Coordinates of C-alpha atoms in Angstrom, one line a residue:
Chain A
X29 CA 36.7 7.1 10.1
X30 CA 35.5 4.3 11.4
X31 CA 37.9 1.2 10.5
X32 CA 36.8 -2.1 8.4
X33 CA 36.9 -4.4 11.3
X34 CA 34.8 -1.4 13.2
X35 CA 32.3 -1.4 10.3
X36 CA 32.0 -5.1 10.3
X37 CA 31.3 -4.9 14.3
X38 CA 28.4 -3.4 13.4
X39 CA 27.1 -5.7 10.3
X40 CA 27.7 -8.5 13.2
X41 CA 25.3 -6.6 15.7
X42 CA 22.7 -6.5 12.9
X43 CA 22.5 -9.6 12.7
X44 CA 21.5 -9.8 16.1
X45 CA 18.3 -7.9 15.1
X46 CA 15.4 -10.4 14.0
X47 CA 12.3 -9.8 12.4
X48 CA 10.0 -10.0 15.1
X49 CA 7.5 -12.1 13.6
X50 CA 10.3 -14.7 12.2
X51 CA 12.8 -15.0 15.2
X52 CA 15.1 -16.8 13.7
X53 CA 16.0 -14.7 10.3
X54 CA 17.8 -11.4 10.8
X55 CA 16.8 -8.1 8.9
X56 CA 20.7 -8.7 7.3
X57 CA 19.5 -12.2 6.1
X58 CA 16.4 -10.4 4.9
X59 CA 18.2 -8.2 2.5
X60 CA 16.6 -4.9 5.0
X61 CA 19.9 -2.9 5.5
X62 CA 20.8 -0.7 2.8
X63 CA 23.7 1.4 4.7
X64 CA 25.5 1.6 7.7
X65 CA 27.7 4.5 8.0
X66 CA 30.0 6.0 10.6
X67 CA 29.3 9.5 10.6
X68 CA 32.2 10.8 13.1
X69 CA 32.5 11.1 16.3
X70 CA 30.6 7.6 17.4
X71 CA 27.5 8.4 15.1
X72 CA 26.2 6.0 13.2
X73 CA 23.3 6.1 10.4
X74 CA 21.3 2.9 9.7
X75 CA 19.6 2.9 6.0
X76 CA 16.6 0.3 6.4
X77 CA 14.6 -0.7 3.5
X78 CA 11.0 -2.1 4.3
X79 CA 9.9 -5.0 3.1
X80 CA 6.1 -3.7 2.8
X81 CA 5.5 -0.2 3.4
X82 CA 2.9 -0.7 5.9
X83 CA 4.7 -3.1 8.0
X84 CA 3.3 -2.4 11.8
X85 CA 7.0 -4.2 12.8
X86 CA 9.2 -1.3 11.1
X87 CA 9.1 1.3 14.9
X88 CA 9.9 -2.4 16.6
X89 CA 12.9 -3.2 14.1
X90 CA 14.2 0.2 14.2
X91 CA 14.6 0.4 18.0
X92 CA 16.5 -3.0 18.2
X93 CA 18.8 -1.4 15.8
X94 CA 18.9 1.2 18.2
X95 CA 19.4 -0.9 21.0
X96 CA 21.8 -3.4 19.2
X97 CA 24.1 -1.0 18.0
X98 CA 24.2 1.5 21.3
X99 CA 25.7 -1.2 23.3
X100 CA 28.7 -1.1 21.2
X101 CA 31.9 0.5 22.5
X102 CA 32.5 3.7 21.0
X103 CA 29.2 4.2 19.6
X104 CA 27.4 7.3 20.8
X105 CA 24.5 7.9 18.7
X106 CA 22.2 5.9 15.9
X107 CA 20.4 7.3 13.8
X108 CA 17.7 4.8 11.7
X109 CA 16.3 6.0 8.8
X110 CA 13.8 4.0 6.4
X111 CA 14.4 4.6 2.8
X112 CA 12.8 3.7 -0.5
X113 CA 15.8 3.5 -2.8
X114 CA 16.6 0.7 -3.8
X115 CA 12.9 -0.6 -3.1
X116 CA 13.0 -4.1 -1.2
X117 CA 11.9 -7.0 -3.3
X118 CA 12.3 -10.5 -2.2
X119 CA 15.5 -11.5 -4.4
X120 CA 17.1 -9.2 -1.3
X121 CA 17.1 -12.5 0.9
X122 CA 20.4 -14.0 1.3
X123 CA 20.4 -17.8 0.7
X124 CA 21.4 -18.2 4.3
X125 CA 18.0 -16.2 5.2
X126 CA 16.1 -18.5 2.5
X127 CA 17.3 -21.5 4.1
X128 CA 16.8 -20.1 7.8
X129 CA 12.7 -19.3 6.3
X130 CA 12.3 -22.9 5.2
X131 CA 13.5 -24.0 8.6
X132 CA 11.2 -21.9 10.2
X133 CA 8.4 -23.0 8.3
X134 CA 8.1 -20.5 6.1
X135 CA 8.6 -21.3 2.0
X136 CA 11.1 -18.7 0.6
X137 CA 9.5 -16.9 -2.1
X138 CA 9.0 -18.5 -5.4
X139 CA 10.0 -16.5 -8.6
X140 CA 6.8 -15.7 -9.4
X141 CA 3.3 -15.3 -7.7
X142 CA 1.1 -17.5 -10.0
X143 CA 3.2 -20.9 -8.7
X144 CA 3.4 -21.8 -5.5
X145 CA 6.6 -22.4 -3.9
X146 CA 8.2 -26.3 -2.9
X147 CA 6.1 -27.1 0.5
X148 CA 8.8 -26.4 3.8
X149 CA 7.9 -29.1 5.1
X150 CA 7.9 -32.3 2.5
X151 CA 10.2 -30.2 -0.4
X152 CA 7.2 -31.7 -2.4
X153 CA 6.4 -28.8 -5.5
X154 CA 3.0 -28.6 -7.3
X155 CA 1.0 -27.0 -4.1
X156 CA -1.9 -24.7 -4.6
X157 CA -1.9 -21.1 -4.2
X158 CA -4.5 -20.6 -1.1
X159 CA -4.6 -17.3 -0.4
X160 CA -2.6 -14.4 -2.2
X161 CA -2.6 -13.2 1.5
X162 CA -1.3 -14.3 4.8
X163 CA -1.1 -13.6 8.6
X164 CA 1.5 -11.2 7.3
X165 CA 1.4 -8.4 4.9
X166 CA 4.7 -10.5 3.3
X167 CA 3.5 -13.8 3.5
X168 CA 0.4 -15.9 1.0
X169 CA -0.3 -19.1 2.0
X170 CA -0.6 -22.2 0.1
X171 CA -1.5 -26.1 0.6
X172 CA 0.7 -28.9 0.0
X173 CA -0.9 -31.9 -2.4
X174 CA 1.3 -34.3 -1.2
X175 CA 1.8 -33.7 2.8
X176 CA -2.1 -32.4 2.7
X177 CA -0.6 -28.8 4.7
X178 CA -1.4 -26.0 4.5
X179 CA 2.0 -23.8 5.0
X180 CA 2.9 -20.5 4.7
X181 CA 5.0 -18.6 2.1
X182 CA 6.9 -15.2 1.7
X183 CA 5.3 -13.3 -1.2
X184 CA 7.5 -12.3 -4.3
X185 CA 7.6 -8.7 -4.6
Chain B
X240 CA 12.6 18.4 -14.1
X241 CA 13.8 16.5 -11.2
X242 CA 13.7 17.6 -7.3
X243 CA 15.4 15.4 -5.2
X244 CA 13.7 16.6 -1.7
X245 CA 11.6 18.0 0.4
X246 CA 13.7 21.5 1.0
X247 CA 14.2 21.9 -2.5
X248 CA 10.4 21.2 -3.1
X249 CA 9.8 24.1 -0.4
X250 CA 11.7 26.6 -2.5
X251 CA 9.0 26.8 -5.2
X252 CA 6.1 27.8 -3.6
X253 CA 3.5 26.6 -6.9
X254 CA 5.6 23.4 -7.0
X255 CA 5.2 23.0 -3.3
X256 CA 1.2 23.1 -3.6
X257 CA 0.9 21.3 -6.6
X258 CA 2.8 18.4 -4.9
X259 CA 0.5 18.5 -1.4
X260 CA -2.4 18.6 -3.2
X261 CA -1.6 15.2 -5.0
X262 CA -0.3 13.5 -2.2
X263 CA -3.4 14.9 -0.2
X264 CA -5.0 12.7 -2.8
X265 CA -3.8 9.5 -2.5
X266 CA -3.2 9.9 1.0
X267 CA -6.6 10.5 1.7
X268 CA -8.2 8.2 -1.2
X269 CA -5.8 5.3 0.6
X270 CA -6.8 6.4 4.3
X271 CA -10.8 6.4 3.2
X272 CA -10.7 2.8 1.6
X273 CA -8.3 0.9 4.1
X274 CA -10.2 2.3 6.6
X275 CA -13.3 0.6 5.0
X276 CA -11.4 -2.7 4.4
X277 CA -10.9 -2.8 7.8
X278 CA -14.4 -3.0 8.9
X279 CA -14.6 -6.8 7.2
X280 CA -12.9 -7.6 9.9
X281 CA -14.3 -10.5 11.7
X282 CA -17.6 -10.4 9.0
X283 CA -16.4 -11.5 6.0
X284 CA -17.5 -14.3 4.0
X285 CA -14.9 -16.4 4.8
X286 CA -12.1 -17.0 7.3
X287 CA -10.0 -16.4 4.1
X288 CA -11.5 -13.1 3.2
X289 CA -11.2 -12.3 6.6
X290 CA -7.1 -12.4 6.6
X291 CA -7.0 -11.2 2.7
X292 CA -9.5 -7.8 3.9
X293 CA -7.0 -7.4 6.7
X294 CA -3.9 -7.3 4.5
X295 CA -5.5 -5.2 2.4
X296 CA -6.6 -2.3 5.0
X297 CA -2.9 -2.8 6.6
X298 CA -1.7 -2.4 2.9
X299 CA -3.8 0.5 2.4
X300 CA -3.6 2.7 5.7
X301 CA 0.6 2.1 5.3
X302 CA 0.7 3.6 2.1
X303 CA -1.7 6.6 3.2
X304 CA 0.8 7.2 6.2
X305 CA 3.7 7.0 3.6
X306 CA 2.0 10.0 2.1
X307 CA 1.2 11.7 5.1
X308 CA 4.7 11.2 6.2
X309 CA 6.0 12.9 2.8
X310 CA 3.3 15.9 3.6
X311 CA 4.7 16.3 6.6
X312 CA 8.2 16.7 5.5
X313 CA 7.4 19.5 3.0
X314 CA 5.6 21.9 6.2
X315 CA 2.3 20.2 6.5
X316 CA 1.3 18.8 10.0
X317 CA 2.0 15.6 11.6
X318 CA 0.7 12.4 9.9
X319 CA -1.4 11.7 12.9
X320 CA -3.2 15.0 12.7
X321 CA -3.4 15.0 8.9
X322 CA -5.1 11.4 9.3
X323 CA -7.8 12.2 11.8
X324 CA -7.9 16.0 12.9
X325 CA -8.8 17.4 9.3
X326 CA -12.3 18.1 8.9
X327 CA -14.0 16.6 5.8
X328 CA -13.9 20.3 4.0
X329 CA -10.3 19.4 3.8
X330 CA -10.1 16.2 2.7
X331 CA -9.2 15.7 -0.9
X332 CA -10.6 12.1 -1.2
X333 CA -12.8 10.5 -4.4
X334 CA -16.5 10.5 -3.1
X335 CA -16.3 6.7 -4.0
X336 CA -14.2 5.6 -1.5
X337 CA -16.1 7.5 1.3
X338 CA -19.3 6.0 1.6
X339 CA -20.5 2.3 3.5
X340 CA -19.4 -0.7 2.2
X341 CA -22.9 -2.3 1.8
X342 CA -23.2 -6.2 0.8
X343 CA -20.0 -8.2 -0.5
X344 CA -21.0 -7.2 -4.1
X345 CA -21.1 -3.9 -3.7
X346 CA -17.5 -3.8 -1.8
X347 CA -15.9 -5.9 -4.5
X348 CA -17.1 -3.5 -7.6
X349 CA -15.9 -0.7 -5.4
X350 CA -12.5 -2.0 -4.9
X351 CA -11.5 -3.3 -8.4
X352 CA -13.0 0.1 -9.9
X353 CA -10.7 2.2 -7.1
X354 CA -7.7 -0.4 -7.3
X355 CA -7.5 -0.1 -11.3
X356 CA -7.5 3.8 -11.0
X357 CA -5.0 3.6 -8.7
X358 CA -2.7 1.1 -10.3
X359 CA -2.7 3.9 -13.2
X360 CA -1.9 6.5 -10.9
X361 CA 0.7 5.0 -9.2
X362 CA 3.0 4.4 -12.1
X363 CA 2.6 7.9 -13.1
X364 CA 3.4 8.8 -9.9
X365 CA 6.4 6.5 -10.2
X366 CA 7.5 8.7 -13.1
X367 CA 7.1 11.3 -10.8
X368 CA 10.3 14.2 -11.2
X369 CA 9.4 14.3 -7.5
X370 CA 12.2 11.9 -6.4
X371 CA 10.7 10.8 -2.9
X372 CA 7.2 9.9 -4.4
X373 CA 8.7 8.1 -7.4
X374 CA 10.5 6.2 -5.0
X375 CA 7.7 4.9 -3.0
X376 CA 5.4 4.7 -5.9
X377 CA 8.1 2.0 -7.3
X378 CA 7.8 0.2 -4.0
X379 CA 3.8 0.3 -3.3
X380 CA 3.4 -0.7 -7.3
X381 CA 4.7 -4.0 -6.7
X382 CA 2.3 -4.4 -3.4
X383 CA -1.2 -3.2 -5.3
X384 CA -0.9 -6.1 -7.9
X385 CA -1.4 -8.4 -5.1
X386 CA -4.9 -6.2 -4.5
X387 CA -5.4 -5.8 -8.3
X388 CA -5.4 -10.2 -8.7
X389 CA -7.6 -10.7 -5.7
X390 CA -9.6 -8.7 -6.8
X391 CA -10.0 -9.2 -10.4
X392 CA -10.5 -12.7 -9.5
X393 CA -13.7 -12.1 -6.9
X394 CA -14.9 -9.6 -10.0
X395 CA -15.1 -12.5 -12.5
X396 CA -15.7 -15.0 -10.1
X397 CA -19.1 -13.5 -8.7
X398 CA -20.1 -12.0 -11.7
X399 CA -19.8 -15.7 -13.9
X400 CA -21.4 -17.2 -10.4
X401 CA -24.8 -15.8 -12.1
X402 CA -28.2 -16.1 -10.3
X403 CA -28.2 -13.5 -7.1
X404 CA -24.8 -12.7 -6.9
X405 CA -24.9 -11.7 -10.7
X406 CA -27.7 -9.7 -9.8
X407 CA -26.0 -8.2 -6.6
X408 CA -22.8 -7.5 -8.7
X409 CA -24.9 -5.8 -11.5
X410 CA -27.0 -3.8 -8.9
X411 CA -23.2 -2.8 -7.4
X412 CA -21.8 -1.6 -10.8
X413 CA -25.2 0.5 -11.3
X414 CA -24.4 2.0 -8.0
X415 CA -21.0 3.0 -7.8
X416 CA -20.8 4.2 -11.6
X417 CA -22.3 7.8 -10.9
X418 CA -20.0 8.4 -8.1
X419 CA -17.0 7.8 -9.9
X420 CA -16.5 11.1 -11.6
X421 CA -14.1 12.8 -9.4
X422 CA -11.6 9.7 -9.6
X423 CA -10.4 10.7 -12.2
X424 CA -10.2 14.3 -11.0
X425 CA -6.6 15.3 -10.0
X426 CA -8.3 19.0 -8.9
X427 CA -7.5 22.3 -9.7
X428 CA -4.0 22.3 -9.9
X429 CA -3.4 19.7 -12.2
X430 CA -1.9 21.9 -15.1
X431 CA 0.5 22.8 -12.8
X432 CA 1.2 19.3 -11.8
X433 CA 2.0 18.0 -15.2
X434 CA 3.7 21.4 -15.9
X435 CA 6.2 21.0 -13.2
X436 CA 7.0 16.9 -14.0
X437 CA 4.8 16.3 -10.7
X438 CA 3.0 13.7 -13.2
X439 CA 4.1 13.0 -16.9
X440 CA 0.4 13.1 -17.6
X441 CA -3.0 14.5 -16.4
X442 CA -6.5 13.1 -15.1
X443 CA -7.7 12.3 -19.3
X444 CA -4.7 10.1 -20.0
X445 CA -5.3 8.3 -16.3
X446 CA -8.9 8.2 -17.0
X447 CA -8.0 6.5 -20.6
X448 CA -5.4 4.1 -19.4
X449 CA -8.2 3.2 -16.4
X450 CA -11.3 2.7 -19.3
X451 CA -8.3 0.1 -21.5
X452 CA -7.8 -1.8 -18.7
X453 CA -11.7 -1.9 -17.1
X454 CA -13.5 -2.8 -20.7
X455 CA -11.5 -6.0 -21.2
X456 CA -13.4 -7.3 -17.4
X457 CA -16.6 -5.8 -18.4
X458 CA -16.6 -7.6 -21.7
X459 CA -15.2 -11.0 -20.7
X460 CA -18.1 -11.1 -18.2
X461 CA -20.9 -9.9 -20.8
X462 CA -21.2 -6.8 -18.9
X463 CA -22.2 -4.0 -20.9
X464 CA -20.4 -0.6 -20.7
X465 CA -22.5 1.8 -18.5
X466 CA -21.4 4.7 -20.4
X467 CA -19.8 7.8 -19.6
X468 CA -19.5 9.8 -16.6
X469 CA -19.3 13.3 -15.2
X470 CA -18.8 15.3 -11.9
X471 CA -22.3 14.9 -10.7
X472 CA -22.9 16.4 -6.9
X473 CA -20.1 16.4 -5.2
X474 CA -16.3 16.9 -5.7
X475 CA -14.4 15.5 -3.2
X476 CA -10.8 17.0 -4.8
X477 CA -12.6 20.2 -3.9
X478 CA -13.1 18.9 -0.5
X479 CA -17.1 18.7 -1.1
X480 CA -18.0 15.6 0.2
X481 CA -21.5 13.7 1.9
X482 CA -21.9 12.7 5.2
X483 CA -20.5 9.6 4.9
X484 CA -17.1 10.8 5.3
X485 CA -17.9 13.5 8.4
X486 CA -19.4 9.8 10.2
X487 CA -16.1 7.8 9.1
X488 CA -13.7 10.4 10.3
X489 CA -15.8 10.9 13.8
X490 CA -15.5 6.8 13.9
X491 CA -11.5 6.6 13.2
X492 CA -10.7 9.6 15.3
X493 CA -12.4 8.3 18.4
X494 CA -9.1 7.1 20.5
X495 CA -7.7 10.2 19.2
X496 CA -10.6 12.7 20.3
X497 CA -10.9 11.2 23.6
X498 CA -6.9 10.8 24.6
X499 CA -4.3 13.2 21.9
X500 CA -2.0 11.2 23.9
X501 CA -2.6 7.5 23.3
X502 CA -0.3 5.5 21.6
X503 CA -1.2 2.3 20.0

């Protein structure tokens, strides 16, 4: 068995694992990892959750996992799985990956779809919903009345 | 009764069937109509439609390959070759969702028709007793209501635009409304999928549940109810389909035909 500081080795290399269209918020913050276990002898099994079932990043995400968790000491194999259960929705973002989305530019998602989320830039709230879809298959975009910008959002799902 | 995988799935041979020939389905229905979405690309009416159309086809073609990928687990063949090596005798897709997009009008009716059918038949399949499908169909649920808004709101908004795009829109719903009757077809083994807790219900509740929800947009835009349908020439759940489909499959299995060894 792999011991608790062992399994929290490998929550830390996670982290190190970003979404590769947001660099700065890991799949962690993103509320993507639904398991890691240590399976004996070195192996290790990575539950990831998608955020939207046709994300074109999810091969790209799962071999930095790979690559992330290889270069740890003592572990010899990593297997990534995607899984369905529990289904990602956006509460799954940890306030520290909220925060690091609004930094980035990116609103964190509103509670619901209809309003659209304080503006990332000017915290002003009130914007129009633009465009129920974005660059992204997770983002909408939106427009700012106050700052006059347009800015991206992640999509409640 | 619930299965939990794909092995124990295997060990029934009529559950086994019932179950590919429903995700054969929506894997094709989802492949057909992305694929179409995809060819707005650069050409729609506005740089907005542009990105939405895109989203949409991405949706769409990663929800067929989440069905493919669950075919391939129960024995059937790789999602790649399920997606563009079948030939159209196979394919279990609606006629609807085969043919050309035509004008903005007619690619709008098409869509909200398709995307209310299959907004019904994913939350029966998310009652699925088939424990991976349920799964997903929870998941993919909560991404189609995006598709079921957007397009809701270009319905209403071309339709109450009046003038040509009234007439367009009208023209559209006259078009699309006699190839709809295998929609609602879930093929022959549909006893057997509501026997076996595949689906809690068959094609004549979806089709009911699909008519409550479709009236209310007819009627708030004074458009009256075209009437009923039937199976009228062919049945694409029995893999009878035009020649639209045997030109769309030669067009997306291009890279594929002329390299089985690209990766992209």
């Amino acid at each position: 068995m792999m011991t608790t500081t062992g399994m929290k080795r490998l929550w830390l290399a996670l982290e190190n694992v970003k979404d590769p269209e947001i660099p700065s918020v890991s799949i962690v913050e993103l509320g993507m990892v639904n398991a890691v276990e240590e399976e004996g002898g070195g192996r290790v099994r990575v539950s990831l959750t998608p955020t939207f079932v046709g994300c074109p990043a999810l091969d790209l995400i799962a071999d930095s996992v790979r690559g992330q968790l290889t270069d740890l000491e003592g572990v010899e194999g990593v297997e990534v799985a995607y899984v369905m259960d529990p289904p990602w929705t956006s509460d799954r973002i940890t306030p520290q990956g909220r925060r690091k989305l609004q930094e980035f530019g990116i609103a964190p998602p509103p509670s619901c779809l209809e309003v659209a989320p304080d503006c990332p830039f000017c915290g002003a709230g009130g914007g129009e919903v633009h465009n129920l879809f974005g660059p992204t298959a997770c983002r909408a975009i939106f427009y700012c009345k106050r700052c006059h910008q347009p800015f991206e959002g992640m999509k409640p799902v | 009764m619930k299965v939990e995988s794909a092995e124990q799935a295997q060990a029934d041979s009529h559950y086994r069937l019932a179950l590919v020939e429903l995700l054969t389905q929506l894997a094709d229905d989802e492949l057909c109509l992305g694929h179409r979405d995809s060819e707005w690309l650069g050409l729609a009416p506005d740089i907005e439609e542009d990105v939405a159309f895109s989203s949409i086809a991405q949706d769409e073609v990663g929800h067929a390959v989440f069905f493919y990928e669950r075919l391939h687990e129960l024995g059937e063949a790789e999602p790649d070759d399920l997606a563009f090596l079948r030939p159209a005798s196979e394919r279990k897709n609606a006629i609807l969702v085969e043919g050309p997009n035509g004008d903005w009008a007619m690619t709008i009716t098409r869509h909200f028709l398709y995307d209310t059918f299959d907004a019904v038949r994913i939350e029966a399949a998310e009652q699925s007793g088939y424990v991976p499908l349920a799964q997903g169909a929870a998941k993919i649920r909560r991404e189609e209501r995006y598709h079921q808004m957007h397009l809701h709101l270009w319905f209403t908004r071309l339709l109450s635009a009046g003038g040509e795009a009234r007439e367009r829109m009208e023209r559209a719903v006259r078009h699309w409304w006699p190839r709809m009757g295998d929609l609602f077809s879930l093929g022959h083994r549909e006893a057997e999928m509501v026997r076996l807790g595949i689906l809690p219900w068959g094609s004549e509740e979806m089709r009911r549940r699909w008519e409550e929800r479709i009236r209310p947009a007819f009627l708030e835009n004074g458009l009256p109810w075209p009437g009923e349908w039937r199976i009228e020439g062919a049945d694409g759940r029995q893999g009878e389909h035009t020649g639209d489909l045997v030109a769309l499959i030669r067009t997306m299995s291009e890279v594929k035909e002329t390299d089985p060894a690209a990766r992209w």
